[in-house]
Coordinates of C-alpha atoms in Angstrom, one line a residue:
M4 CA 122.9 128.9 54.5
H5 CA 121.0 132.0 53.5
A6 CA 123.1 135.3 53.7
G7 CA 122.2 138.4 55.5
R8 CA 119.9 136.6 58.0
W9 CA 119.0 138.7 61.1
F10 CA 119.8 135.8 63.4
E11 CA 123.2 135.8 64.9
M12 CA 125.3 132.8 64.0
S13 CA 126.2 130.8 67.2
A14 CA 126.9 127.2 66.2
E15 CA 128.1 125.2 63.2
I16 CA 127.0 121.9 64.9
V17 CA 123.6 121.7 66.5
L18 CA 122.8 118.6 68.4
V19 CA 119.0 118.2 68.8
G20 CA 117.2 116.3 71.6
L21 CA 113.4 115.6 71.4
N22 CA 112.7 114.4 75.0
A23 CA 109.6 112.7 76.2
R24 CA 109.1 115.4 78.8
Y25 CA 110.9 118.4 80.2
R26 CA 112.4 116.6 83.2
H27 CA 114.3 114.3 80.9
T28 CA 117.7 115.1 79.5
A29 CA 119.3 114.0 76.5
F30 CA 122.4 112.0 77.8
G31 CA 123.5 110.5 74.5
L32 CA 123.8 114.0 72.9
R33 CA 125.9 115.2 75.8
C34 CA 128.1 112.3 75.3
L35 CA 128.4 113.2 71.6
Q36 CA 129.1 116.9 72.4
A37 CA 131.7 116.2 75.1
N38 CA 133.8 114.0 72.7
L39 CA 133.8 116.6 69.8
G40 CA 137.3 117.6 70.9
D41 CA 138.3 121.0 69.4
L42 CA 134.9 121.2 67.7
E43 CA 133.0 121.3 71.0
S44 CA 133.2 125.2 71.0
R45 CA 131.6 125.2 67.6
S46 CA 128.6 123.2 68.8
K47 CA 125.3 123.6 70.8
L48 CA 122.7 121.4 72.2
L49 CA 119.1 122.3 71.9
E50 CA 116.5 120.2 73.8
F51 CA 112.7 120.1 73.1
T52 CA 109.9 117.9 74.2
I53 CA 107.6 115.8 72.0
N54 CA 104.8 118.1 72.8
E55 CA 106.4 121.1 70.9
R56 CA 105.6 121.8 67.2
A57 CA 108.2 120.7 64.6
T58 CA 107.9 124.1 62.9
D59 CA 108.9 125.9 66.1
M60 CA 111.9 123.5 66.6
A61 CA 113.0 124.0 63.1
E62 CA 112.9 127.8 63.5
K63 CA 115.2 127.6 66.6
I64 CA 117.5 125.2 65.0
L65 CA 118.0 127.2 61.8
A66 CA 118.4 130.4 64.0
E67 CA 121.9 129.0 64.8
Q68 CA 122.8 128.9 61.2
P69 CA 124.4 125.4 61.4
S70 CA 126.2 123.4 58.9
I71 CA 125.5 120.1 60.7
V72 CA 122.4 119.1 62.6
G73 CA 122.5 115.7 64.6
L74 CA 119.4 114.2 66.0
G75 CA 118.9 111.2 68.4
V76 CA 116.0 109.0 67.3
Y77 CA 114.2 106.8 69.8
I78 CA 110.9 105.0 69.9
W79 CA 109.1 107.9 71.7
N80 CA 110.1 110.6 69.3
L81 CA 110.3 108.9 65.9
P82 CA 107.2 110.5 64.3
L83 CA 108.3 114.1 65.3
V84 CA 111.9 113.3 64.2
Q85 CA 110.6 112.3 60.8
E86 CA 108.5 115.5 60.4
L87 CA 111.4 117.7 61.7
V88 CA 113.9 116.2 59.4
S89 CA 111.5 116.7 56.4
L90 CA 111.0 120.4 57.4
L91 CA 114.8 121.0 57.7
R92 CA 115.5 119.2 54.4
N93 CA 112.9 121.3 52.5
V94 CA 113.9 124.6 54.0
E95 CA 117.7 124.1 53.9
P96 CA 118.5 121.5 51.3
D97 CA 122.3 122.0 51.8
L98 CA 122.2 121.3 55.6
H99 CA 124.1 118.1 56.7
I100 CA 121.6 116.0 58.6
V101 CA 123.0 113.2 60.8
L102 CA 120.9 110.9 62.6
G103 CA 121.7 108.3 65.4
G104 CA 120.0 106.3 68.1
P105 CA 118.5 102.9 68.5
E106 CA 115.6 103.5 66.1
V107 CA 117.9 104.0 63.2
S108 CA 120.7 101.7 64.2
H109 CA 118.9 98.6 62.7
E110 CA 116.6 97.7 59.8
I111 CA 117.6 100.8 58.0
E112 CA 116.4 99.4 54.6
T113 CA 112.8 99.2 56.0
Q114 CA 112.8 103.0 56.8
P115 CA 112.6 104.9 53.5
W116 CA 112.3 108.2 55.4
L117 CA 116.0 107.8 56.2
E118 CA 116.8 108.9 52.7
L119 CA 116.1 112.5 53.9
A120 CA 119.3 112.3 56.1
D121 CA 122.8 112.6 54.9
Y122 CA 124.4 110.2 57.3
V123 CA 123.1 107.6 59.8
V124 CA 125.4 106.5 62.8
C125 CA 124.5 103.1 63.9
G126 CA 125.4 102.2 67.5
E127 CA 127.8 104.2 69.9
G128 CA 128.6 107.2 68.1
E129 CA 131.1 109.5 70.1
Q130 CA 134.2 108.7 68.1
V131 CA 132.7 108.4 64.7
F132 CA 130.5 111.5 64.9
A133 CA 133.4 113.6 65.9
L134 CA 135.3 112.4 63.0
L135 CA 132.4 112.9 60.6
C136 CA 131.9 116.6 61.8
K137 CA 135.6 117.2 61.3
Q138 CA 135.4 115.9 57.7
L139 CA 132.3 117.7 56.8
L140 CA 133.4 121.2 58.2
S141 CA 136.8 120.7 56.3
G142 CA 134.9 120.2 53.0
E143 CA 135.3 116.4 52.8
K144 CA 132.3 114.3 52.0
P145 CA 132.4 110.6 53.2
A146 CA 131.3 108.2 50.7
M147 CA 129.4 105.9 52.9
K148 CA 126.0 107.1 54.3
I149 CA 125.7 104.4 57.0
I150 CA 128.4 104.7 59.5
A151 CA 129.0 102.0 62.1
G152 CA 129.7 103.1 65.6
T153 CA 132.6 101.8 67.8
T154 CA 132.8 100.1 71.1
P155 CA 135.5 102.1 72.9
D156 CA 136.8 101.5 76.4
M157 CA 135.0 103.8 78.7
A158 CA 138.3 105.3 79.8
D159 CA 138.9 106.6 76.3
L160 CA 135.8 108.8 76.3
A161 CA 135.5 112.3 77.7
W162 CA 133.0 112.9 80.6
P163 CA 129.7 114.5 79.6
Y164 CA 128.8 115.6 83.1
R165 CA 130.1 119.2 82.9
L166 CA 127.5 119.9 80.2
Y167 CA 124.6 119.6 82.6
T168 CA 123.6 123.2 83.2
K169 CA 122.5 125.0 86.4
E170 CA 118.9 124.5 85.3
D171 CA 119.5 120.9 84.5
V172 CA 120.9 120.0 88.0
A173 CA 118.1 122.1 89.8
H174 CA 115.0 120.9 87.9
R175 CA 115.8 117.7 85.8
V176 CA 116.9 114.1 86.0
V177 CA 120.6 113.8 85.8
Y178 CA 121.4 110.6 83.9
V179 CA 124.7 108.9 84.6
E180 CA 126.4 105.9 83.2
A181 CA 128.9 103.6 85.0
S182 CA 128.9 100.8 82.5
R183 CA 127.8 99.8 79.0
G184 CA 126.7 96.4 77.7
C185 CA 124.7 93.4 79.2
P186 CA 125.6 89.8 79.4
Y187 CA 122.1 88.7 79.2
R188 CA 120.3 87.7 76.0
C189 CA 116.8 88.8 76.6
E190 CA 115.4 88.8 73.0
F191 CA 113.0 91.7 73.5
C192 CA 115.9 94.1 74.5
L193 CA 118.5 95.7 72.2
S194 CA 121.0 95.3 75.0
S195 CA 121.1 91.7 74.1
L196 CA 123.1 92.7 71.0
D197 CA 125.9 94.4 73.0
K198 CA 127.9 91.5 74.4
K199 CA 131.0 93.6 75.6
M200 CA 130.6 94.7 79.1
R201 CA 132.6 97.9 79.9
E202 CA 132.9 99.9 83.2
V203 CA 134.0 103.5 83.8
P204 CA 137.2 104.2 85.8
L205 CA 135.5 104.7 89.3
D206 CA 138.0 107.3 90.4
G207 CA 137.2 109.6 87.6
F208 CA 133.6 108.8 87.7
F209 CA 133.3 109.7 91.4
E210 CA 135.2 113.1 90.7
Q211 CA 132.6 113.8 88.1
I212 CA 129.6 113.0 90.5
D213 CA 131.1 114.9 93.4
D214 CA 131.2 117.9 91.2
L215 CA 127.5 117.4 90.3
L216 CA 126.6 117.1 93.9
E217 CA 128.5 120.3 94.7
R218 CA 126.5 122.0 92.0
G219 CA 123.3 120.8 93.6
A220 CA 122.3 117.7 91.7
L221 CA 120.0 115.4 93.6
D222 CA 118.2 113.2 91.2
F223 CA 120.5 110.6 89.7
K224 CA 119.3 107.9 87.3
F225 CA 121.8 105.3 86.2
I226 CA 121.2 104.1 82.7
D227 CA 123.3 101.0 83.1
R228 CA 121.3 98.0 81.9
T229 CA 122.3 95.8 84.9
F230 CA 123.7 97.6 87.9
N231 CA 124.4 94.5 90.2
L232 CA 126.5 92.5 87.8
S233 CA 129.9 93.2 89.5
M234 CA 129.4 93.3 93.3
P235 CA 132.7 95.2 94.0
F236 CA 131.6 97.8 91.5
A237 CA 128.0 98.1 92.8
L238 CA 129.0 98.3 96.3
A239 CA 131.7 101.0 95.7
I240 CA 128.9 103.1 94.1
L241 CA 126.5 102.8 96.8
A242 CA 129.3 103.4 99.4
F243 CA 130.2 106.6 97.6
F244 CA 126.6 107.9 97.8
K245 CA 126.0 106.7 101.4
A246 CA 129.0 108.8 102.5
R247 CA 127.2 111.8 100.7
L248 CA 123.7 111.6 101.8
R249 CA 121.8 114.8 101.8
E250 CA 118.1 115.8 101.9
G251 CA 116.3 115.0 98.6
L252 CA 118.9 112.7 97.2
S253 CA 117.4 110.1 94.7
L254 CA 119.3 107.2 93.2
H255 CA 117.6 105.1 90.4
F256 CA 119.2 101.8 89.3
E257 CA 118.3 98.9 87.1
M258 CA 119.0 95.4 88.5
V259 CA 118.4 91.9 87.6
P260 CA 116.5 90.0 90.5
E261 CA 118.6 86.9 90.6
R262 CA 121.7 88.7 92.0
L263 CA 121.3 89.8 95.6
P264 CA 124.2 88.7 97.7
E265 CA 124.1 89.5 101.6
A266 CA 126.6 92.3 101.0
L267 CA 124.4 94.1 98.5
L268 CA 121.2 93.6 100.5
A269 CA 123.0 95.0 103.6
A270 CA 124.2 98.0 101.6
L271 CA 120.8 98.8 100.3
A272 CA 119.3 98.4 103.8
D273 CA 121.8 101.0 105.1
F274 CA 120.1 103.8 103.1
P275 CA 117.2 105.9 104.5
R276 CA 113.7 105.2 103.2
G277 CA 113.1 106.8 99.8
V278 CA 116.6 107.4 98.5
V279 CA 117.2 104.3 96.4
Q280 CA 114.7 103.2 93.6
L281 CA 115.3 99.9 92.0
E282 CA 113.8 99.0 88.6
V283 CA 113.8 95.3 88.6
G284 CA 113.1 93.3 85.5
V285 CA 111.2 90.0 86.2
Q286 CA 109.2 90.2 82.9
T287 CA 107.5 86.8 83.3
F288 CA 107.1 83.9 85.8
N289 CA 106.5 81.4 83.0
E290 CA 109.6 79.3 82.8
A291 CA 108.9 77.9 79.3
V292 CA 108.2 81.4 77.9
A293 CA 111.4 82.8 79.7
R294 CA 113.6 80.1 78.0
R295 CA 112.0 80.7 74.8
I296 CA 113.2 84.4 74.8
S297 CA 116.6 83.4 76.1
R298 CA 115.8 84.5 79.6
P299 CA 116.3 81.5 81.8
L300 CA 114.4 82.1 85.2
K301 CA 115.4 81.0 88.7
V302 CA 111.9 81.6 90.0
A303 CA 112.6 80.6 93.6
K304 CA 115.7 82.7 93.8
I305 CA 113.9 85.8 92.3
S306 CA 111.0 85.3 94.7
A307 CA 113.2 85.0 97.7
N308 CA 115.2 88.2 96.7
L309 CA 112.3 90.3 96.0
A310 CA 110.8 89.4 99.4
A311 CA 114.1 90.1 101.1
L312 CA 114.2 93.5 99.4
H313 CA 110.6 94.1 100.6
A314 CA 111.2 92.9 104.2
Q315 CA 114.7 94.0 104.9
T316 CA 115.4 97.2 103.0
P317 CA 113.7 100.7 102.6
V318 CA 114.3 100.7 98.8
H319 CA 111.4 101.5 96.4
M320 CA 110.8 98.6 94.2
H321 CA 109.5 99.1 90.7
V322 CA 109.1 95.7 89.1
D323 CA 108.5 95.1 85.3
L324 CA 106.3 92.4 83.7
I325 CA 105.6 92.1 79.9
A326 CA 102.4 91.0 78.4
G327 CA 102.3 89.5 75.0
L328 CA 105.5 87.5 75.1
P329 CA 105.5 84.5 72.6
G330 CA 103.5 81.5 73.9
E331 CA 102.1 83.2 77.1
D332 CA 98.4 83.4 77.5
V333 CA 96.3 85.5 79.9
P334 CA 95.9 82.9 82.7
S335 CA 99.6 82.5 82.8
F336 CA 100.3 86.2 82.9
A337 CA 97.6 86.6 85.6
A338 CA 99.3 84.0 87.8
G339 CA 102.6 85.7 87.3
F340 CA 101.1 89.0 88.3
D341 CA 99.5 87.7 91.4
R342 CA 102.8 86.0 92.3
L343 CA 104.7 89.2 91.9
Q344 CA 102.1 91.4 93.8
A345 CA 102.3 89.1 96.8
L346 CA 106.1 89.7 97.1
G347 CA 105.4 93.4 98.0
P348 CA 106.7 95.7 95.2
H349 CA 105.7 99.3 95.4
E350 CA 104.9 99.4 91.8
I351 CA 104.3 96.9 89.1
Q352 CA 105.0 98.2 85.7
L353 CA 102.8 96.2 83.4
G354 CA 104.2 96.7 79.9
I355 CA 103.0 95.5 76.5
L356 CA 105.7 93.8 74.3
K357 CA 107.2 96.1 71.8
R358 CA 109.1 95.0 68.7
L359 CA 112.3 97.1 68.9
K360 CA 114.1 97.3 65.5
G361 CA 117.0 94.8 65.6
A362 CA 115.7 92.9 68.6
P363 CA 115.9 89.1 68.3
I364 CA 112.3 88.6 69.4
T365 CA 111.3 88.9 65.7
R366 CA 112.5 85.2 65.2
H367 CA 109.3 84.1 66.9
T368 CA 106.9 86.0 64.6
K369 CA 105.7 83.3 62.5
A370 CA 105.8 80.4 64.9
F371 CA 103.7 82.3 67.5
G372 CA 101.5 84.4 65.3
M373 CA 103.0 87.7 66.5
V374 CA 101.3 90.7 64.9
Y375 CA 102.8 94.1 65.7
H376 CA 101.5 97.7 65.3
Q377 CA 103.4 99.3 62.4
A378 CA 103.5 102.7 64.2
P379 CA 105.5 103.7 67.4
P380 CA 105.7 102.2 70.0
F381 CA 105.4 99.0 67.8
E382 CA 103.4 97.1 70.5
V383 CA 102.2 93.5 69.9
L384 CA 98.6 93.5 68.8
Q385 CA 97.9 89.8 69.0
T386 CA 99.7 86.5 69.3
E387 CA 98.8 82.8 68.9
T388 CA 97.9 82.8 72.6
M389 CA 96.5 86.3 73.2
S390 CA 93.8 87.7 71.0
F391 CA 93.6 91.3 70.0
N392 CA 90.8 92.0 72.3
E393 CA 92.7 90.5 75.3
L394 CA 95.7 92.6 74.6
Q395 CA 93.6 95.7 74.2
E396 CA 92.0 94.9 77.6
L397 CA 95.5 94.3 79.2
K398 CA 96.6 97.8 77.9
R399 CA 93.7 99.3 79.8
V400 CA 94.5 97.3 83.0
A401 CA 98.1 98.6 82.7
R402 CA 97.0 102.1 82.3
F403 CA 94.5 101.9 85.3
W404 CA 96.9 100.1 87.5
D405 CA 99.4 102.8 87.0
L406 CA 96.7 105.5 87.6
V407 CA 95.1 103.9 90.6
V408 CA 97.9 101.8 92.3
N409 CA 101.2 102.7 91.1
N410 CA 100.6 106.4 91.5
G411 CA 100.4 105.8 95.3
Q412 CA 97.7 108.4 95.9
L413 CA 94.9 106.0 96.9
P414 CA 96.9 103.1 98.7
K415 CA 94.4 101.9 101.1
S416 CA 91.3 102.6 98.9
S417 CA 92.8 100.7 95.9
A418 CA 93.5 97.6 98.0
L419 CA 89.8 97.3 98.6
I420 CA 89.4 96.4 95.0
W421 CA 90.8 93.0 95.6
Q422 CA 90.0 92.6 99.3
G423 CA 88.7 89.2 99.9
Q424 CA 89.1 88.1 96.2
D425 CA 91.0 85.0 95.2
S426 CA 93.1 86.9 92.6
V427 CA 94.4 90.4 92.6
F428 CA 94.7 90.4 88.9
A429 CA 91.2 89.1 88.3
A430 CA 89.7 91.6 90.8
F431 CA 91.5 94.5 89.2
R432 CA 90.7 93.4 85.8
E433 CA 87.0 93.5 86.7
F434 CA 87.5 97.1 88.1
S435 CA 89.4 98.0 84.9
A436 CA 86.6 96.9 82.7
W437 CA 83.9 98.5 84.8
L438 CA 85.9 101.9 85.0
Y439 CA 86.4 101.8 81.1
G440 CA 82.8 101.1 80.6
V441 CA 81.8 104.1 82.7
T442 CA 84.4 106.6 81.4
R443 CA 85.3 105.3 78.0
R444 CA 88.9 106.7 78.6
C445 CA 92.1 105.5 80.1
S446 CA 93.7 108.9 80.9
H447 CA 92.9 112.4 82.0
I448 CA 90.8 111.4 85.0
K449 CA 91.5 113.7 87.9
L450 CA 92.3 112.2 91.4
L451 CA 89.0 113.5 93.0
K452 CA 86.9 112.1 90.1
L453 CA 88.9 108.8 90.3
A454 CA 88.1 108.5 94.0
E455 CA 84.5 109.0 93.3
Y456 CA 84.4 106.3 90.5
L457 CA 86.3 103.9 93.0
L458 CA 83.7 104.6 95.6
D459 CA 80.9 103.8 93.1
F460 CA 82.7 100.5 92.2
L461 CA 83.2 99.4 95.7
L462 CA 79.6 100.2 96.7
E463 CA 77.9 98.9 93.4
V464 CA 80.0 95.9 92.5
R465 CA 81.7 94.8 95.7
G466 CA 78.7 95.6 97.8
M467 CA 80.6 97.4 100.5
S468 CA 79.3 99.9 103.0
E469 CA 79.7 103.6 102.3
D470 CA 80.5 104.0 106.1
V471 CA 83.4 101.7 105.6
V472 CA 84.7 102.8 102.2
G473 CA 84.1 106.6 102.6
P474 CA 86.5 107.1 105.6
I475 CA 89.2 105.1 103.9
I476 CA 89.0 107.1 100.6
V477 CA 89.0 110.5 102.7
A478 CA 92.0 109.2 104.6
D479 CA 93.9 108.6 101.4
L480 CA 93.0 111.9 99.9
S481 CA 94.1 113.7 103.1
R482 CA 97.7 112.5 102.8
T483 CA 98.6 115.3 100.4
G484 CA 96.0 117.8 101.9
G485 CA 94.7 121.0 100.3
R486 CA 91.9 119.5 98.3
R487 CA 88.2 120.3 98.4
L488 CA 86.4 117.0 98.8
P489 CA 83.4 115.9 96.3
R490 CA 80.1 116.8 98.1
R491 CA 79.3 113.1 98.7
L492 CA 82.6 112.6 100.6
Q493 CA 82.3 115.8 102.7
V494 CA 80.4 113.9 105.4
F495 CA 83.7 112.5 106.2
Q496 CA 85.5 115.8 106.2
H497 CA 86.3 115.6 109.8
L498 CA 88.9 113.0 109.1
L499 CA 91.0 115.4 107.1
P500 CA 94.1 117.0 109.0
P501 CA 94.9 120.7 108.6
K502 CA 96.1 121.6 105.0
Q503 CA 99.6 120.5 104.4
P504 CA 102.1 121.8 101.7
L505 CA 102.6 119.4 98.9
N506 CA 105.8 117.4 99.0
R507 CA 108.0 118.9 96.2
S508 CA 111.3 117.0 96.9
I509 CA 113.0 116.3 93.6
G510 CA 112.3 113.0 92.2
L511 CA 110.7 111.5 95.3
K512 CA 107.1 112.7 95.4
R513 CA 105.6 109.6 93.8
Q514 CA 107.9 107.3 95.8
R515 CA 107.1 108.9 99.1
R516 CA 103.4 108.4 98.5
H517 CA 104.1 104.6 99.0
Q518 CA 105.7 105.1 102.4
G519 CA 102.4 105.2 104.3

C-alpha cells in the first residue's frame, strides 16, 4: 500500500458486497466475516448497490488500506464486479483480491477475467477463506489459485447475525438460514449440485433470532432452498415466530408445493394475514418437460395444495413459472399459466430460463436448440420449440404482469383484462402487445399513466363502457389515497375516500395491496 496516505487505516481485510438494491444485505459476506476467528477484528464489511459507480466503490475500499479484498460474485452484479476488480488491480497491483460466490464457482476456465484475481473460492467459503486470510497476512502465499470450499456441519460455523447493524434491522431485509442443501435435482438450479442436507441447531438459532427481534428486526427472509422438507423442523420454526408475533413482522420462506401435510397447513393458517409469504416453485405444469429437467411432477397434488393454501390460510403466495424450458412451447406454457392462475396465487412470477454456470440444464443445449445470451443474466434467447420473437414477447408479458397485476395496485381493474375471455394468458398477452405498441417500453411507467393506458385498452379493445371501467379504476387508485387523478378520471372523483397515509410497514406494503 502507498505510504503517507491521508486516509486512516482501519481494516486489513475488506469484504465487499454489491447488492441489487439498498434493502438487500450481503448474507454470505457476513458468514465469512463471522468465521474469521481472531482476524474478525481486522476486517470490515462494505456494502454498495449495483447502481453506484465502480470508481466511487474503489475509492472507499482503498481508503481502508486493505491487504485483502474479498468480493461476492452473483448473476446480478457480475459486470460491475469485473469493472471493480480491474480498477483495484490497476490502482493497487499488490492487493490480494479473493473472489467467491456462485458466478465464479463453476466454469472458471471460460471466464478469462478471473486472471485479475489472486484466488477464487468455489462453494462454501467460511472455513477456507479464514485459512487463506491467515496465510496471506502471515506472509505465506498458497500455491493453488482455485480453492475448493468445504461442506461443514452447520453447528461448526459461527453465527453471523450479530453483524447486522442497527440500520440493517431497522431498514433492510434480514436474511437468515436454517438449512443448506436441497434433495431435489432440478437442472436449472445450482442447488441441485448440493446433495448434503444440513440443518442448524435450532436452540442456538432461536437464541440468535430472539436477539434480532429484541433489536427491532421485523423483515426476515429465509434463504433455505426448501423450507418444508422436515416437518418437525419447519413446524418448530413457525411455532417460534407464532409465539413472538408483533406488528410489522414479515416471514418469507421457499417451499416445494408437493409437501403440505395437515399439520403444516394448520400452522400456516394460524398466522395473521400478511405475516407469512411463501415462494412456491412450480416452474411448469408440463409433466414431460418436468421429467426432462429431473423435476418429476405430481400435478394433482400440487394443484390441491395450492388451492388449500389459497382457501384455508392467510399466507401470501408468490408462485414461480419458468418460460423457455427444453421442449416446452408457448401453448403448453400458456395452459400451465392459466391452470396456475385459477388456483388463486397472489403473484405469479413469470421468469425466463437462465443458464447458471454449473447448472446441469446445459446437457439439453444441443438436443433442444437452446441458445442463451452471453451476458448476464444469461437468459435463453430461443429454443427448438420457442422462437426468439416468442421469448422476447414473453419477457414483455412477464414485465407487464409484474407491473400491472403482481404489484397489487390495480387489482379489480387488471382483472377486467381477462373478464369474459377464454384464457387469462391469451387475454393478458394481447394487452401486453397493445401496451408495448403504444409505449415502446416495459418499465418506468408511472401508476396514474398506467391506469390511463388500461382504461384506453378496456374501452378501445375490449369495448367496455367508460361508466363501468372508470369507477373500478378510481376505486383501485383510492386504496392508497393521496393521488391527484388524471383529468379524464376526475369525473369519478366522488368515489375517492379522504386522503390516507401510505402504508409503510416494513416488507409488507406490496403484500397488503393484495388483501383487498
